[in-house]
Amino acid sequence: MRTGSGSTISIWMAVSDIRTRPAVTGNKVADVCIVGAGISGLTTAYMLACAGKSVIVLEDGPTGGGETSRTTAHLVNALDDRYSDLEKMHGENGARLAAESHTAAIDRIEEIIAKEEIACEFERLDGYLFAPPDEPTDVIDDELAAAHRAGLREVERVNRAPLEHFNTGACLRFPRQAQFHPLRYLDGLSRAIEAKGGLIFNNTRAVEFRGGPPCRVTTSKGHTVACAAIVVATNSPVNDWIAIHTKQAAYRTYVVGVRVPRGSVTKALYWDTLNPYHYVRLQKELKHEVLIVGGEDHKTGQADDADERFSRLEAWTRARFPMAGDTEFRWSGQVMEAVDHLAFIGRNPGDQDIYVVTGDSGNGMTHGTIAGILLTDLILGKKNAWESLYDP
């Protein structure tokens, strides 16, 4: 099992290395200053650069060093907070917009990968949602109806997921989901941003944010970036300690990566309906594959039993995947769960030219990509049908 000095190391961190950029020196000027070099910040920077805007990205540590490096990188429109719940919270139209936006996010990632020739192991595959054994399947039937009402008409009920040793029972098949290597994707995005004239600075902490005109971001070293707009893309916003933080809660989630023989598990995405739920995918590594299994979430600060939670994940995995071998990875991440189950993407409350993205709600890769699309439209003054759904 691979670990780092005092912290867990994800499979992505172990097998990928993004070039470190220097820290900012001197004062800078750009159209947009983006704070945070995870998937939200870099996708926004990339799309703004494609639109002809000059962008500067400031990152406290290494590129992708935050939660993007600790995801399990499911790219899905089968959302963690089910469509039956989203419909109750946002109505049928809101659920439809959620499905539309997450579907568009997967498509946009695929388009960027093709356009920029990013080698990040992107792959389309099916996803399967199943209830735990011996529990009623009402939740499956309810979710199928809600998914259809949300416009996902290709979702279907099947007798079981395609797993030889684990009979899931009746489940839903969500077609055209995807997976990728998130850090290799960020590496490609970084190179594409710089090719379009954007600047990325690592090891640069932003400590002060001032609205404009002009807006100004000040770093811990006293350097400033003057700009027309600021985007704060730091998982949990660092610019405002009240407006957003009262609307979401942090949850710790745990992941194990166990060795399995290549081809012994059908490649797909798998999720159960427990609360907290389990989520499963495969990743190639050398001559074998790693089965990546997450779950055991709890509200951050309300438990201190990580080893027990990793052990329970391993036990759950071995009970259902008897081919599972040694545990090669253990890591954890922090998910921001919004009160309405969808990310907050848009203008920071009370500010005109400062924008935030937070509240990934367990779907950070697609929410981060939605942020790139939506924030670019807002900054460019374009209408976007998703604006009200994600408005902070």
CSV table of C-alpha atoms in Angstrom, one decimal:
chain,number,residue,atom,x,y,z
A,1,MET,CA,0.0,0.0,0.0
A,2,ARG,CA,1.4,3.4,-1.0
A,3,THR,CA,1.3,6.3,1.4
A,4,GLY,CA,2.9,9.7,1.6
A,5,SER,CA,4.5,11.5,4.5
A,6,GLY,CA,1.6,11.8,6.9
A,7,SER,CA,-1.2,11.6,4.2
A,8,THR,CA,-2.8,9.1,2.0
A,9,ILE,CA,-2.0,9.0,-1.7
A,10,SER,CA,-4.6,8.4,-4.4
A,11,ILE,CA,-3.9,6.2,-7.4
A,12,TRP,CA,-3.8,9.4,-9.6
A,13,MET,CA,-1.2,11.0,-7.4
A,14,ALA,CA,0.9,7.9,-7.5
A,15,VAL,CA,1.1,7.5,-11.3
A,16,SER,CA,0.9,11.1,-12.6
A,17,ASP,CA,3.2,14.1,-12.3
A,18,ILE,CA,2.1,17.6,-13.4
A,19,ARG,CA,4.9,20.1,-14.0
A,20,THR,CA,5.1,22.7,-11.2
A,21,ARG,CA,4.8,26.3,-12.4
A,22,PRO,CA,6.7,29.0,-10.5
A,23,ALA,CA,5.0,31.3,-7.9
A,24,VAL,CA,3.8,34.7,-9.1
A,25,THR,CA,6.3,37.5,-8.8
A,26,GLY,CA,5.3,41.1,-9.2
A,27,ASN,CA,1.9,42.6,-10.0
A,28,LYS,CA,-0.2,41.3,-12.9
A,29,VAL,CA,-3.1,42.3,-15.0
A,30,ALA,CA,-5.6,40.0,-16.8
A,31,ASP,CA,-9.2,40.0,-17.9
A,32,VAL,CA,-10.0,37.2,-15.3
A,33,CYS,CA,-8.1,36.0,-12.3
A,34,ILE,CA,-9.1,32.4,-11.3
A,35,VAL,CA,-8.1,31.1,-7.8
A,36,GLY,CA,-7.8,27.4,-7.7
A,37,ALA,CA,-6.2,25.0,-10.3
A,38,GLY,CA,-8.5,22.0,-9.9
A,39,ILE,CA,-11.0,20.9,-12.5
A,40,SER,CA,-13.3,23.9,-11.9
A,41,GLY,CA,-10.6,26.5,-12.1
A,42,LEU,CA,-8.8,25.1,-15.1
A,43,THR,CA,-11.9,24.3,-17.1
A,44,THR,CA,-13.1,27.9,-16.6
A,45,ALA,CA,-9.7,29.2,-17.5
A,46,TYR,CA,-9.6,27.1,-20.6
A,47,MET,CA,-13.0,28.1,-21.8
A,48,LEU,CA,-12.4,31.8,-21.2
A,49,ALA,CA,-9.0,31.6,-23.0
A,50,CYS,CA,-10.8,29.9,-25.9
A,51,ALA,CA,-13.2,32.9,-25.9
A,52,GLY,CA,-10.2,35.3,-26.2
A,53,LYS,CA,-10.0,36.4,-22.6
A,54,SER,CA,-6.6,36.8,-20.9
A,55,VAL,CA,-6.6,34.6,-17.8
A,56,ILE,CA,-4.3,34.1,-14.7
A,57,VAL,CA,-4.7,31.1,-12.5
A,58,LEU,CA,-3.4,31.2,-8.9
A,59,GLU,CA,-3.0,28.0,-7.0
A,60,ASP,CA,-1.9,27.7,-3.3
A,61,GLY,CA,-0.1,24.4,-4.0
A,62,PRO,CA,0.6,22.2,-7.0
A,63,THR,CA,-1.9,22.1,-10.0
A,64,GLY,CA,-4.6,19.5,-9.2
A,65,GLY,CA,-3.3,19.2,-5.6
A,66,GLY,CA,-6.7,19.6,-4.0
A,67,GLU,CA,-9.8,17.5,-4.2
A,68,THR,CA,-9.5,16.8,-8.0
A,69,SER,CA,-6.5,14.5,-7.1
A,70,ARG,CA,-8.7,12.7,-4.6
A,71,THR,CA,-11.8,12.0,-6.7
A,72,THR,CA,-12.6,8.6,-8.1
A,73,ALA,CA,-13.4,10.3,-11.4
A,74,HIS,CA,-16.8,9.1,-12.3
A,75,LEU,CA,-18.2,11.2,-15.1
A,76,VAL,CA,-22.0,10.7,-14.8
A,77,ASN,CA,-25.4,12.1,-15.2
A,78,ALA,CA,-26.6,9.5,-12.7
A,79,LEU,CA,-26.3,11.9,-9.8
A,80,ASP,CA,-25.4,11.1,-6.2
A,81,ASP,CA,-28.6,12.8,-5.0
A,82,ARG,CA,-31.2,10.9,-6.9
A,83,TYR,CA,-33.5,12.5,-9.5
A,84,SER,CA,-36.5,11.6,-7.3
A,85,ASP,CA,-35.0,13.9,-4.6
A,86,LEU,CA,-33.9,16.6,-7.0
A,87,GLU,CA,-37.4,16.7,-8.4
A,88,LYS,CA,-38.8,17.3,-4.9
A,89,MET,CA,-36.3,20.1,-4.3
A,90,HIS,CA,-36.2,21.8,-7.8
A,91,GLY,CA,-39.3,20.5,-9.6
A,92,GLU,CA,-39.4,18.6,-12.8
A,93,ASN,CA,-37.9,21.4,-14.8
A,94,GLY,CA,-35.0,21.7,-12.4
A,95,ALA,CA,-34.3,18.0,-12.5
A,96,ARG,CA,-34.4,18.1,-16.3
A,97,LEU,CA,-31.8,21.0,-16.3
A,98,ALA,CA,-29.6,19.0,-13.9
A,99,ALA,CA,-29.7,16.0,-16.2
A,100,GLU,CA,-29.1,18.2,-19.2
A,101,SER,CA,-26.1,20.1,-17.7
A,102,HIS,CA,-24.3,17.0,-16.4
A,103,THR,CA,-24.8,15.2,-19.7
A,104,ALA,CA,-23.4,18.3,-21.5
A,105,ALA,CA,-20.4,18.3,-19.1
A,106,ILE,CA,-19.5,14.7,-20.1
A,107,ASP,CA,-19.8,15.7,-23.7
A,108,ARG,CA,-17.7,18.8,-23.2
A,109,ILE,CA,-14.9,16.8,-21.5
A,110,GLU,CA,-14.9,14.4,-24.4
A,111,GLU,CA,-14.8,17.3,-26.9
A,112,ILE,CA,-11.9,19.0,-25.1
A,113,ILE,CA,-9.9,15.8,-24.9
A,114,ALA,CA,-10.3,15.2,-28.7
A,115,LYS,CA,-9.6,18.9,-29.6
A,116,GLU,CA,-6.5,19.2,-27.4
A,117,GLU,CA,-5.3,15.6,-27.9
A,118,ILE,CA,-5.2,14.9,-24.2
A,119,ALA,CA,-4.1,11.3,-23.3
A,120,CYS,CA,-6.1,10.7,-20.1
A,121,GLU,CA,-7.7,7.3,-20.6
A,122,PHE,CA,-11.2,8.7,-21.2
A,123,GLU,CA,-13.7,6.0,-21.9
A,124,ARG,CA,-17.4,5.8,-22.3
A,125,LEU,CA,-19.2,3.0,-20.4
A,126,ASP,CA,-22.4,2.0,-18.7
A,127,GLY,CA,-23.3,2.8,-15.1
A,128,TYR,CA,-25.4,0.5,-12.8
A,129,LEU,CA,-27.5,1.6,-9.8
A,130,PHE,CA,-28.6,-1.2,-7.5
A,131,ALA,CA,-30.3,-1.6,-4.1
A,132,PRO,CA,-28.5,-3.6,-1.4
A,133,PRO,CA,-29.4,-7.3,-1.1
A,134,ASP,CA,-32.8,-8.2,0.5
A,135,GLU,CA,-33.9,-4.6,0.4
A,136,PRO,CA,-37.0,-3.4,-1.5
A,137,THR,CA,-36.4,-2.2,-5.1
A,138,ASP,CA,-39.0,0.6,-4.8
A,139,VAL,CA,-36.1,3.1,-4.9
A,140,ILE,CA,-35.0,1.7,-8.2
A,141,ASP,CA,-38.5,2.0,-9.8
A,142,ASP,CA,-39.0,5.5,-8.4
A,143,GLU,CA,-35.6,6.6,-9.8
A,144,LEU,CA,-36.3,5.1,-13.2
A,145,ALA,CA,-39.5,7.1,-13.5
A,146,ALA,CA,-37.8,10.3,-12.2
A,147,ALA,CA,-34.8,9.8,-14.6
A,148,HIS,CA,-37.3,9.5,-17.5
A,149,ARG,CA,-39.1,12.6,-16.5
A,150,ALA,CA,-35.7,14.4,-16.4
A,151,GLY,CA,-35.2,13.5,-20.0
A,152,LEU,CA,-32.9,10.5,-19.6
A,153,ARG,CA,-35.1,8.2,-21.6
A,154,GLU,CA,-32.3,5.7,-22.4
A,155,VAL,CA,-32.0,4.7,-18.7
A,156,GLU,CA,-33.5,1.2,-18.3
A,157,ARG,CA,-34.3,-1.4,-15.7
A,158,VAL,CA,-32.3,-4.6,-16.0
A,159,ASN,CA,-32.3,-7.9,-14.0
A,160,ARG,CA,-28.8,-7.5,-12.7
A,161,ALA,CA,-25.5,-5.7,-13.3
A,162,PRO,CA,-22.9,-7.6,-15.5
A,163,LEU,CA,-20.9,-9.0,-12.5
A,164,GLU,CA,-20.3,-12.7,-12.5
A,165,HIS,CA,-19.7,-13.2,-8.8
A,166,PHE,CA,-22.1,-10.6,-7.4
A,167,ASN,CA,-25.8,-10.7,-8.1
A,168,THR,CA,-27.0,-7.2,-7.6
A,169,GLY,CA,-30.5,-8.0,-8.4
A,170,ALA,CA,-32.7,-5.6,-10.4
A,171,CYS,CA,-30.9,-2.3,-11.2
A,172,LEU,CA,-30.9,0.6,-13.5
A,173,ARG,CA,-28.5,0.9,-16.5
A,174,PHE,CA,-27.4,4.4,-17.3
A,175,PRO,CA,-25.7,4.4,-20.7
A,176,ARG,CA,-22.9,6.7,-21.9
A,177,GLN,CA,-21.4,7.5,-18.6
A,178,ALA,CA,-17.6,7.8,-18.6
A,179,GLN,CA,-14.3,7.7,-16.6
A,180,PHE,CA,-10.9,9.2,-17.1
A,181,HIS,CA,-7.6,9.9,-15.3
A,182,PRO,CA,-8.3,13.3,-13.7
A,183,LEU,CA,-4.7,14.5,-13.2
A,184,ARG,CA,-3.7,13.7,-16.7
A,185,TYR,CA,-6.7,15.6,-17.9
A,186,LEU,CA,-5.7,18.6,-15.8
A,187,ASP,CA,-2.1,18.4,-17.2
A,188,GLY,CA,-3.5,18.6,-20.7
A,189,LEU,CA,-5.8,21.5,-19.8
A,190,SER,CA,-2.9,23.3,-18.3
A,191,ARG,CA,-0.8,23.0,-21.4
A,192,ALA,CA,-3.8,24.1,-23.6
A,193,ILE,CA,-4.4,27.2,-21.4
A,194,GLU,CA,-0.8,28.2,-21.7
A,195,ALA,CA,-0.8,27.7,-25.4
A,196,LYS,CA,-3.6,30.2,-25.6
A,197,GLY,CA,-1.7,32.8,-23.6
A,198,GLY,CA,-3.0,32.0,-20.1
A,199,LEU,CA,-0.7,32.0,-17.1
A,200,ILE,CA,-0.7,29.5,-14.2
A,201,PHE,CA,1.1,30.1,-11.0
A,202,ASN,CA,1.7,27.5,-8.3
A,203,ASN,CA,2.5,28.0,-4.6
A,204,THR,CA,0.7,31.3,-4.6
A,205,ARG,CA,-1.8,31.9,-1.9
A,206,ALA,CA,-4.6,34.4,-2.5
A,207,VAL,CA,-5.6,36.1,0.7
A,208,GLU,CA,-7.7,39.2,-0.2
A,209,PHE,CA,-10.4,39.6,-2.8
A,210,ARG,CA,-11.8,43.0,-3.8
A,211,GLY,CA,-14.6,43.8,-6.2
A,212,GLY,CA,-14.1,46.3,-8.9
A,213,PRO,CA,-13.7,48.0,-11.1
A,214,PRO,CA,-11.1,47.0,-11.3
A,215,CYS,CA,-11.2,43.8,-9.2
A,216,ARG,CA,-8.1,42.9,-7.3
A,217,VAL,CA,-6.7,39.7,-5.8
A,218,THR,CA,-3.8,40.1,-3.3
A,219,THR,CA,-1.4,37.2,-2.5
A,220,SER,CA,0.2,36.4,0.8
A,221,LYS,CA,3.5,37.9,-0.6
A,222,GLY,CA,1.7,41.2,-1.3
A,223,HIS,CA,1.5,40.8,-5.1
A,224,THR,CA,-1.7,41.8,-6.8
A,225,VAL,CA,-3.7,40.7,-9.9
A,226,ALA,CA,-5.9,43.5,-11.3
A,227,CYS,CA,-8.8,42.1,-13.4
A,228,ALA,CA,-12.3,42.6,-14.6
A,229,ALA,CA,-13.6,39.5,-12.8
A,230,ILE,CA,-12.5,37.0,-10.2
A,231,VAL,CA,-13.4,33.3,-10.0
A,232,VAL,CA,-12.9,31.5,-6.7
A,233,ALA,CA,-12.7,27.8,-7.4
A,234,THR,CA,-11.2,26.4,-4.2
A,235,ASN,CA,-13.7,23.6,-3.3
A,236,SER,CA,-14.8,25.6,-0.3
A,237,PRO,CA,-14.7,29.3,-1.0
A,238,VAL,CA,-11.9,31.2,0.6
A,239,ASN,CA,-13.2,34.7,-0.2
A,240,ASP,CA,-16.4,34.7,1.9
A,241,TRP,CA,-16.9,33.0,5.3
A,242,ILE,CA,-20.7,33.5,5.7
A,243,ALA,CA,-22.8,33.7,2.5
A,244,ILE,CA,-21.9,30.2,1.1
A,245,HIS,CA,-20.6,28.4,4.1
A,246,THR,CA,-24.0,28.4,5.8
A,247,LYS,CA,-25.6,26.6,2.8
A,248,GLN,CA,-23.3,23.5,2.6
A,249,ALA,CA,-21.5,21.0,4.8
A,250,ALA,CA,-18.3,19.1,4.4
A,251,TYR,CA,-18.2,15.3,4.3
A,252,ARG,CA,-15.2,13.0,4.5
A,253,THR,CA,-15.4,10.1,2.0
A,254,TYR,CA,-13.0,7.1,1.9
A,255,VAL,CA,-11.6,5.1,-1.0
A,256,VAL,CA,-9.7,1.8,-1.3
A,257,GLY,CA,-7.9,0.5,-4.4
A,258,VAL,CA,-7.6,-3.3,-4.5
A,259,ARG,CA,-5.7,-5.4,-7.1
A,260,VAL,CA,-7.8,-7.6,-9.3
A,261,PRO,CA,-6.8,-9.7,-12.3
A,262,ARG,CA,-7.2,-8.0,-15.6
A,263,GLY,CA,-10.6,-8.8,-17.1
A,264,SER,CA,-12.0,-10.4,-14.0
A,265,VAL,CA,-14.5,-7.5,-13.4
A,266,THR,CA,-16.7,-6.1,-16.2
A,267,LYS,CA,-15.6,-2.6,-16.8
A,268,ALA,CA,-18.5,-0.2,-15.8
A,269,LEU,CA,-19.4,2.2,-13.1
A,270,TYR,CA,-21.4,0.7,-10.1
A,271,TRP,CA,-23.3,2.4,-7.3
A,272,ASP,CA,-25.6,1.2,-4.6
A,273,THR,CA,-28.4,3.1,-2.9
A,274,LEU,CA,-27.2,2.8,0.7
A,275,ASN,CA,-26.7,6.0,2.7
A,276,PRO,CA,-23.8,6.5,2.6
A,277,TYR,CA,-23.6,4.7,-0.7
A,278,HIS,CA,-20.7,2.7,-2.3
A,279,TYR,CA,-19.3,3.6,-5.7
A,280,VAL,CA,-17.0,1.4,-7.8
A,281,ARG,CA,-14.9,1.6,-11.0
A,282,LEU,CA,-11.8,0.0,-12.5
A,283,GLN,CA,-8.4,1.5,-13.4
A,284,LYS,CA,-5.6,-0.2,-15.5
A,285,GLU,CA,-2.2,-0.4,-13.9
A,286,LEU,CA,0.6,-2.4,-15.5
A,287,LYS,CA,-0.4,-6.1,-15.9
A,288,HIS,CA,-3.4,-5.9,-13.5
A,289,GLU,CA,-6.3,-3.7,-12.7
A,290,VAL,CA,-7.2,-1.8,-9.6
A,291,LEU,CA,-10.8,-1.9,-8.4
A,292,ILE,CA,-11.5,1.5,-6.9
A,293,VAL,CA,-14.2,1.4,-4.2
A,294,GLY,CA,-15.5,4.4,-2.2
A,295,GLY,CA,-17.9,5.1,0.5
A,296,GLU,CA,-18.2,5.2,4.4
A,297,ASP,CA,-18.8,9.0,4.3
A,298,HIS,CA,-19.4,11.0,7.4
A,299,LYS,CA,-19.7,14.7,8.2
A,300,THR,CA,-16.2,16.2,8.5
A,301,GLY,CA,-15.1,16.5,12.2
A,302,GLN,CA,-17.7,14.0,13.5
A,303,ALA,CA,-15.5,10.9,13.4
A,304,ASP,CA,-11.9,9.9,13.9
A,305,ASP,CA,-11.9,6.2,12.8
A,306,ALA,CA,-10.4,6.2,9.3
A,307,ASP,CA,-8.7,2.8,9.7
A,308,GLU,CA,-12.0,1.2,10.6
A,309,ARG,CA,-13.8,2.8,7.7
A,310,PHE,CA,-11.1,1.6,5.2
A,311,SER,CA,-11.4,-1.9,6.7
A,312,ARG,CA,-15.2,-1.9,6.3
A,313,LEU,CA,-14.7,-0.8,2.6
A,314,GLU,CA,-12.3,-3.6,2.1
A,315,ALA,CA,-14.6,-6.1,3.7
A,316,TRP,CA,-17.6,-4.9,1.6
A,317,THR,CA,-15.4,-5.2,-1.5
A,318,ARG,CA,-14.1,-8.7,-0.8
A,319,ALA,CA,-17.6,-10.0,0.0
A,320,ARG,CA,-18.7,-9.0,-3.5
A,321,PHE,CA,-15.5,-9.3,-5.5
A,322,PRO,CA,-13.8,-12.6,-4.4
A,323,MET,CA,-11.0,-12.1,-6.9
A,324,ALA,CA,-9.8,-9.0,-5.0
A,325,GLY,CA,-6.2,-9.2,-4.0
A,326,ASP,CA,-3.9,-6.9,-2.0
A,327,THR,CA,-5.0,-3.4,-1.1
A,328,GLU,CA,-2.7,-1.0,-3.0
A,329,PHE,CA,-4.3,2.3,-2.2
A,330,ARG,CA,-6.2,4.0,0.6
A,331,TRP,CA,-7.1,7.6,0.4
A,332,SER,CA,-9.9,10.0,1.5
A,333,GLY,CA,-11.3,13.2,0.1
A,334,GLN,CA,-13.7,16.0,1.2
A,335,VAL,CA,-17.1,16.5,-0.5
A,336,MET,CA,-19.0,19.7,-0.1
A,337,GLU,CA,-22.7,18.8,0.2
A,338,ALA,CA,-25.0,21.7,-0.7
A,339,VAL,CA,-28.4,22.1,1.0
A,340,ASP,CA,-30.2,21.7,-2.4
A,341,HIS,CA,-28.0,18.8,-3.7
A,342,LEU,CA,-26.5,20.8,-6.5
A,343,ALA,CA,-23.4,22.9,-6.8
A,344,PHE,CA,-23.3,26.7,-6.3
A,345,ILE,CA,-22.0,28.3,-9.5
A,346,GLY,CA,-22.4,32.0,-10.2
A,347,ARG,CA,-21.9,35.4,-8.6
A,348,ASN,CA,-20.9,35.4,-5.0
A,349,PRO,CA,-23.8,36.7,-3.0
A,350,GLY,CA,-23.5,40.5,-2.7
A,351,ASP,CA,-20.7,40.8,-5.4
A,352,GLN,CA,-21.1,41.7,-9.0
A,353,ASP,CA,-17.8,40.7,-10.4
A,354,ILE,CA,-16.7,37.9,-8.1
A,355,TYR,CA,-17.8,34.4,-9.0
A,356,VAL,CA,-17.7,31.1,-7.0
A,357,VAL,CA,-18.0,27.4,-7.7
A,358,THR,CA,-18.5,25.1,-4.7
A,359,GLY,CA,-20.9,22.4,-3.4
A,360,ASP,CA,-19.8,19.5,-5.7
A,361,SER,CA,-22.3,17.2,-3.9
A,362,GLY,CA,-20.2,14.1,-4.9
A,363,ASN,CA,-20.2,14.9,-8.6
A,364,GLY,CA,-17.2,17.2,-8.7
A,365,MET,CA,-15.9,16.3,-12.2
A,366,THR,CA,-19.1,17.2,-13.9
A,367,HIS,CA,-20.0,20.1,-11.6
A,368,GLY,CA,-16.6,21.5,-12.2
A,369,THR,CA,-17.1,21.3,-16.0
A,370,ILE,CA,-20.5,22.8,-15.7
A,371,ALA,CA,-18.8,25.7,-13.9
A,372,GLY,CA,-16.5,26.2,-16.8
A,373,ILE,CA,-19.4,26.5,-19.2
A,374,LEU,CA,-21.7,28.5,-17.0
A,375,LEU,CA,-19.2,31.0,-15.6
A,376,THR,CA,-17.7,31.7,-19.0
A,377,ASP,CA,-21.2,32.6,-20.3
A,378,LEU,CA,-21.9,34.8,-17.2
A,379,ILE,CA,-18.6,36.6,-17.6
A,380,LEU,CA,-19.1,37.1,-21.3
A,381,GLY,CA,-22.7,38.4,-20.7
A,382,LYS,CA,-24.4,35.4,-22.4
A,383,LYS,CA,-27.6,33.8,-21.4
A,384,ASN,CA,-27.4,30.3,-19.9
A,385,ALA,CA,-30.4,28.2,-19.2
A,386,TRP,CA,-28.7,26.7,-16.1
A,387,GLU,CA,-28.0,30.0,-14.4
A,388,SER,CA,-30.9,30.0,-11.9
A,389,LEU,CA,-30.5,26.3,-11.1
A,390,TYR,CA,-26.9,26.8,-9.8
A,391,ASP,CA,-27.3,30.4,-8.6
A,392,PRO,CA,-25.5,30.7,-5.2
